[in-house]
């Protein structure tokens, strides 16, 4: 069972092992204050919507709609909601690592207020993601469009934080080799995934779909990272984090939700290391200088390189440059020069003879990269 920590205990000790993969019971602002600075890699926050529902909602057949009218969604005014938003966002900012990112999900009732507050507090907005619901609930009241989406804001801690995790290549590869778009299509949580109590009723009114959390987590974290959810509810973030080999910390104030979340997470089997390896692209690979090939003895001074069809040739000089036709330069510059081009990728243009065929020098760079990977 995921450990459940009363806030009072947490305040005694702030060692990571006391709160990692636990649900902290209490108010999120107070609980966040008990966590160390810069201790989490990512945050997913699904705060109260402040729906301001007046009275009960009925379907056209007069049956009662199970709407979000819980105490935790009640605020006396927009000012009170804003003050609460400011307090939890500030507390999140302190615990977020400098290169961590935060996701906040909301509807038209709250997301604009939350987004403005995030900018006021210096978060740097990276995207707004529209979660389009394939099976949205109908609106039973009001002359307006059906609410068929929610919005997620994804932000870094500030404008200077550039090296946040974004698994661009893996997302693209998983999307038919097309860059992943900012509009995502998922059904709302239903069927077996929806937690139900003994009475058959939903355990939580706003349980988010696991597929949504999986994309969030796969996009912006690495295996082993710590993801904080200050509005844990039924524990969707914790369940998906555990399955995907990430750590979580949840904060929730309602005991019933905590019990349901703890049991749910307990039942999750994490995926294995091989399934969780994140695909990276060329940019993520370590930089290797051409001279490293010389230093490693994979090429030698005086050796001749040619293009794939042996139309151009150059010799390798001891200083790691190439020379041809009285010109010298880097593998890229000389590759471009001999062809009369402005630019050239020297790694794929220049080839060496391995005794049987011509191979691109990129194959030698791959050997160095392999060795570097073994070093960790
Ligand atoms: C929108 S729901 C989150 C649902 C969750 N994402 C899920 O998939 O189940 C918001 C949750 O925040 C909790 N909550 C509201 N105010 C809180 C506060 N000040 N501190 C801690 N939890 C709070 C509520 O009890 C509720 O479960």
PDB file of N, CA and C and ligand atoms in Angstrom, residues 26-29 44 46-49 72-73 75 84 105 204 206-209 213 229-237 251-254 257 264, ligand 1:
ATOM      1  N   UNK A  26      -3.544  16.234   4.015  1.00  0.00           N
ATOM      2  CA  UNK A  26      -3.630  17.581   4.570  1.00  0.00           C
ATOM      3  C   UNK A  26      -3.848  18.604   3.480  1.00  0.00           C
ATOM      4  N   UNK A  27      -3.804  19.860   3.886  1.00  0.00           N
ATOM      5  CA  UNK A  27      -3.946  20.961   2.937  1.00  0.00           C
ATOM      6  C   UNK A  27      -2.659  21.073   2.116  1.00  0.00           C
ATOM      7  N   UNK A  28      -2.803  21.255   0.812  1.00  0.00           N
ATOM      8  CA  UNK A  28      -1.607  21.175  -0.046  1.00  0.00           C
ATOM      9  C   UNK A  28      -0.612  22.292   0.243  1.00  0.00           C
ATOM     10  N   UNK A  29      -1.084  23.481   0.602  1.00  0.00           N
ATOM     11  CA  UNK A  29      -0.132  24.581   0.827  1.00  0.00           C
ATOM     12  C   UNK A  29       0.733  24.263   2.045  1.00  0.00           C
ATOM     13  N   UNK A  44       2.124  17.796 -11.580  1.00  0.00           N
ATOM     14  CA  UNK A  44       0.837  17.777 -12.290  1.00  0.00           C
ATOM     15  C   UNK A  44      -0.206  18.229 -11.289  1.00  0.00           C
ATOM     16  N   UNK A  46      -4.221  19.377 -10.636  1.00  0.00           N
ATOM     17  CA  UNK A  46      -5.611  19.371 -11.111  1.00  0.00           C
ATOM     18  C   UNK A  46      -6.420  20.043  -9.994  1.00  0.00           C
ATOM     19  N   UNK A  47      -6.326  21.385  -9.898  1.00  0.00           N
ATOM     20  CA  UNK A  47      -6.882  22.082  -8.734  1.00  0.00           C
ATOM     21  C   UNK A  47      -8.406  22.159  -8.795  1.00  0.00           C
ATOM     22  N   UNK A  48      -9.034  22.588  -7.697  1.00  0.00           N
ATOM     23  CA  UNK A  48     -10.482  22.815  -7.742  1.00  0.00           C
ATOM     24  C   UNK A  48     -10.827  23.726  -8.921  1.00  0.00           C
ATOM     25  N   UNK A  49     -11.983  23.444  -9.551  1.00  0.00           N
ATOM     26  CA  UNK A  49     -12.380  24.222 -10.733  1.00  0.00           C
ATOM     27  C   UNK A  49     -13.083  25.522 -10.351  1.00  0.00           C
ATOM     28  N   UNK A  72     -14.719  20.794  -1.472  1.00  0.00           N
ATOM     29  CA  UNK A  72     -13.384  21.215  -1.905  1.00  0.00           C
ATOM     30  C   UNK A  72     -13.422  22.120  -3.129  1.00  0.00           C
ATOM     31  N   UNK A  73     -14.576  22.232  -3.772  1.00  0.00           N
ATOM     32  CA  UNK A  73     -14.661  23.101  -4.963  1.00  0.00           C
ATOM     33  C   UNK A  73     -15.351  24.437  -4.646  1.00  0.00           C
ATOM     34  N   UNK A  75     -15.534  28.188  -3.189  1.00  0.00           N
ATOM     35  CA  UNK A  75     -14.782  29.384  -2.798  1.00  0.00           C
ATOM     36  C   UNK A  75     -15.784  30.540  -2.722  1.00  0.00           C
ATOM     37  N   UNK A  84      -5.938  31.536  -3.065  1.00  0.00           N
ATOM     38  CA  UNK A  84      -5.579  30.125  -2.900  1.00  0.00           C
ATOM     39  C   UNK A  84      -4.645  29.683  -4.040  1.00  0.00           C
ATOM     40  N   UNK A 105      -4.144  21.582 -15.065  1.00  0.00           N
ATOM     41  CA  UNK A 105      -5.318  21.322 -15.909  1.00  0.00           C
ATOM     42  C   UNK A 105      -6.522  22.059 -15.337  1.00  0.00           C
ATOM     43  N   UNK A 204     -14.673   9.245  -7.141  1.00  0.00           N
ATOM     44  CA  UNK A 204     -14.227  10.645  -7.259  1.00  0.00           C
ATOM     45  C   UNK A 204     -14.932  11.289  -8.455  1.00  0.00           C
ATOM     46  N   UNK A 206     -14.052  13.723 -10.402  1.00  0.00           N
ATOM     47  CA  UNK A 206     -13.258  14.257 -11.528  1.00  0.00           C
ATOM     48  C   UNK A 206     -12.006  13.414 -11.788  1.00  0.00           C
ATOM     49  N   UNK A 207     -12.152  12.095 -11.669  1.00  0.00           N
ATOM     50  CA  UNK A 207     -11.009  11.207 -11.942  1.00  0.00           C
ATOM     51  C   UNK A 207     -10.542  11.398 -13.387  1.00  0.00           C
ATOM     52  N   UNK A 208      -9.265  11.676 -13.565  1.00  0.00           N
ATOM     53  CA  UNK A 208      -8.729  11.925 -14.912  1.00  0.00           C
ATOM     54  C   UNK A 208      -8.336  10.602 -15.585  1.00  0.00           C
ATOM     55  N   UNK A 209      -8.384  10.552 -16.927  1.00  0.00           N
ATOM     56  CA  UNK A 209      -8.012   9.297 -17.608  1.00  0.00           C
ATOM     57  C   UNK A 209      -6.510   9.021 -17.496  1.00  0.00           C
ATOM     58  N   UNK A 213      -2.602  11.216 -18.369  1.00  0.00           N
ATOM     59  CA  UNK A 213      -1.441  11.328 -17.482  1.00  0.00           C
ATOM     60  C   UNK A 213      -0.230  10.633 -18.078  1.00  0.00           C
ATOM     61  N   UNK A 229       1.901  15.673  -7.175  1.00  0.00           N
ATOM     62  CA  UNK A 229       0.524  16.067  -7.490  1.00  0.00           C
ATOM     63  C   UNK A 229      -0.114  16.618  -6.216  1.00  0.00           C
ATOM     64  N   UNK A 230      -0.301  17.954  -6.156  1.00  0.00           N
ATOM     65  CA  UNK A 230      -0.828  18.549  -4.913  1.00  0.00           C
ATOM     66  C   UNK A 230      -2.333  18.381  -4.741  1.00  0.00           C
ATOM     67  N   UNK A 231      -3.026  17.882  -5.770  1.00  0.00           N
ATOM     68  CA  UNK A 231      -4.485  17.641  -5.682  1.00  0.00           C
ATOM     69  C   UNK A 231      -4.725  16.215  -6.148  1.00  0.00           C
ATOM     70  N   UNK A 232      -4.303  15.271  -5.331  1.00  0.00           N
ATOM     71  CA  UNK A 232      -4.117  13.882  -5.742  1.00  0.00           C
ATOM     72  C   UNK A 232      -5.418  13.172  -6.077  1.00  0.00           C
ATOM     73  N   UNK A 233      -6.505  13.540  -5.423  1.00  0.00           N
ATOM     74  CA  UNK A 233      -7.799  12.908  -5.694  1.00  0.00           C
ATOM     75  C   UNK A 233      -7.711  11.394  -5.623  1.00  0.00           C
ATOM     76  N   UNK A 234      -8.129  10.731  -6.715  1.00  0.00           N
ATOM     77  CA  UNK A 234      -8.153   9.263  -6.735  1.00  0.00           C
ATOM     78  C   UNK A 234      -6.789   8.665  -7.071  1.00  0.00           C
ATOM     79  N   UNK A 235      -5.749   9.518  -7.181  1.00  0.00           N
ATOM     80  CA  UNK A 235      -4.379   9.011  -7.337  1.00  0.00           C
ATOM     81  C   UNK A 235      -3.980   8.637  -8.753  1.00  0.00           C
ATOM     82  N   UNK A 236      -4.639   9.250  -9.761  1.00  0.00           N
ATOM     83  CA  UNK A 236      -4.305   8.916 -11.153  1.00  0.00           C
ATOM     84  C   UNK A 236      -2.814   9.160 -11.421  1.00  0.00           C
ATOM     85  N   UNK A 237      -2.304  10.274 -10.961  1.00  0.00           N
ATOM     86  CA  UNK A 237      -0.882  10.592 -11.204  1.00  0.00           C
ATOM     87  C   UNK A 237       0.019   9.522 -10.578  1.00  0.00           C
ATOM     88  N   UNK A 251      -0.612  14.837  -2.579  1.00  0.00           N
ATOM     89  CA  UNK A 251      -1.169  15.545  -1.417  1.00  0.00           C
ATOM     90  C   UNK A 251      -2.688  15.576  -1.613  1.00  0.00           C
ATOM     91  N   UNK A 252      -3.412  15.211  -0.580  1.00  0.00           N
ATOM     92  CA  UNK A 252      -4.876  15.172  -0.689  1.00  0.00           C
ATOM     93  C   UNK A 252      -5.445  15.376   0.707  1.00  0.00           C
ATOM     94  N   UNK A 253      -6.570  16.099   0.756  1.00  0.00           N
ATOM     95  CA  UNK A 253      -7.101  16.384   2.092  1.00  0.00           C
ATOM     96  C   UNK A 253      -8.250  15.465   2.502  1.00  0.00           C
ATOM     97  N   UNK A 254      -8.850  14.752   1.560  1.00  0.00           N
ATOM     98  CA  UNK A 254     -10.021  13.928   1.905  1.00  0.00           C
ATOM     99  C   UNK A 254      -9.608  12.463   2.108  1.00  0.00           C
ATOM    100  N   UNK A 257     -10.718   9.681  -0.488  1.00  0.00           N
ATOM    101  CA  UNK A 257      -9.942   9.672  -1.739  1.00  0.00           C
ATOM    102  C   UNK A 257      -8.557   9.060  -1.491  1.00  0.00           C
ATOM    103  N   UNK A 264      -5.522   1.732  -5.081  1.00  0.00           N
ATOM    104  CA  UNK A 264      -5.350   1.716  -6.544  1.00  0.00           C
ATOM    105  C   UNK A 264      -3.870   1.602  -6.919  1.00  0.00           C
TER     106      UNK A 264
HETATM  107  C1  LIG B   1      -9.990  18.086  -9.455  1.00  0.00           C
HETATM  108  S1  LIG B   1      -9.718  16.958  -8.173  1.00  0.00           S
HETATM  109  C2  LIG B   1      -8.288  16.017  -8.689  1.00  0.00           C
HETATM  110  C3  LIG B   1      -8.647  14.712  -9.337  1.00  0.00           C
HETATM  111  C4  LIG B   1      -7.452  13.856  -9.691  1.00  0.00           C
HETATM  112  N1  LIG B   1      -6.642  14.442 -10.710  1.00  0.00           N
HETATM  113  C5  LIG B   1      -7.875  12.453 -10.110  1.00  0.00           C
HETATM  114  O1  LIG B   1      -7.561  12.022 -11.233  1.00  0.00           O
HETATM  115  O2  LIG B   1      -8.529  11.793  -9.327  1.00  0.00           O
HETATM  116  C6  LIG B   1      -9.074  17.995  -6.932  1.00  0.00           C
HETATM  117  C7  LIG B   1      -8.724  17.276  -5.636  1.00  0.00           C
HETATM  118  O3  LIG B   1      -8.028  18.200  -4.798  1.00  0.00           O
HETATM  119  C8  LIG B   1      -8.424  18.005  -3.449  1.00  0.00           C
HETATM  120  N2  LIG B   1      -8.205  19.294  -2.773  1.00  0.00           N
HETATM  121  C9  LIG B   1      -8.907  20.440  -2.920  1.00  0.00           C
HETATM  122  N3  LIG B   1      -8.375  21.441  -2.181  1.00  0.00           N
HETATM  123  C10 LIG B   1      -7.288  20.906  -1.577  1.00  0.00           C
HETATM  124  C11 LIG B   1      -6.322  21.436  -0.695  1.00  0.00           C
HETATM  125  N4  LIG B   1      -6.341  22.691  -0.304  1.00  0.00           N
HETATM  126  N5  LIG B   1      -5.328  20.612  -0.282  1.00  0.00           N
HETATM  127  C12 LIG B   1      -5.280  19.309  -0.669  1.00  0.00           C
HETATM  128  N6  LIG B   1      -6.193  18.746  -1.492  1.00  0.00           N
HETATM  129  C13 LIG B   1      -7.178  19.530  -1.943  1.00  0.00           C
HETATM  130  C14 LIG B   1      -9.871  17.596  -3.535  1.00  0.00           C
HETATM  131  O4  LIG B   1     -10.256  16.845  -2.398  1.00  0.00           O
HETATM  132  C15 LIG B   1      -9.907  16.793  -4.833  1.00  0.00           C
HETATM  133  O5  LIG B   1      -9.761  15.421  -4.583  1.00  0.00           O
END
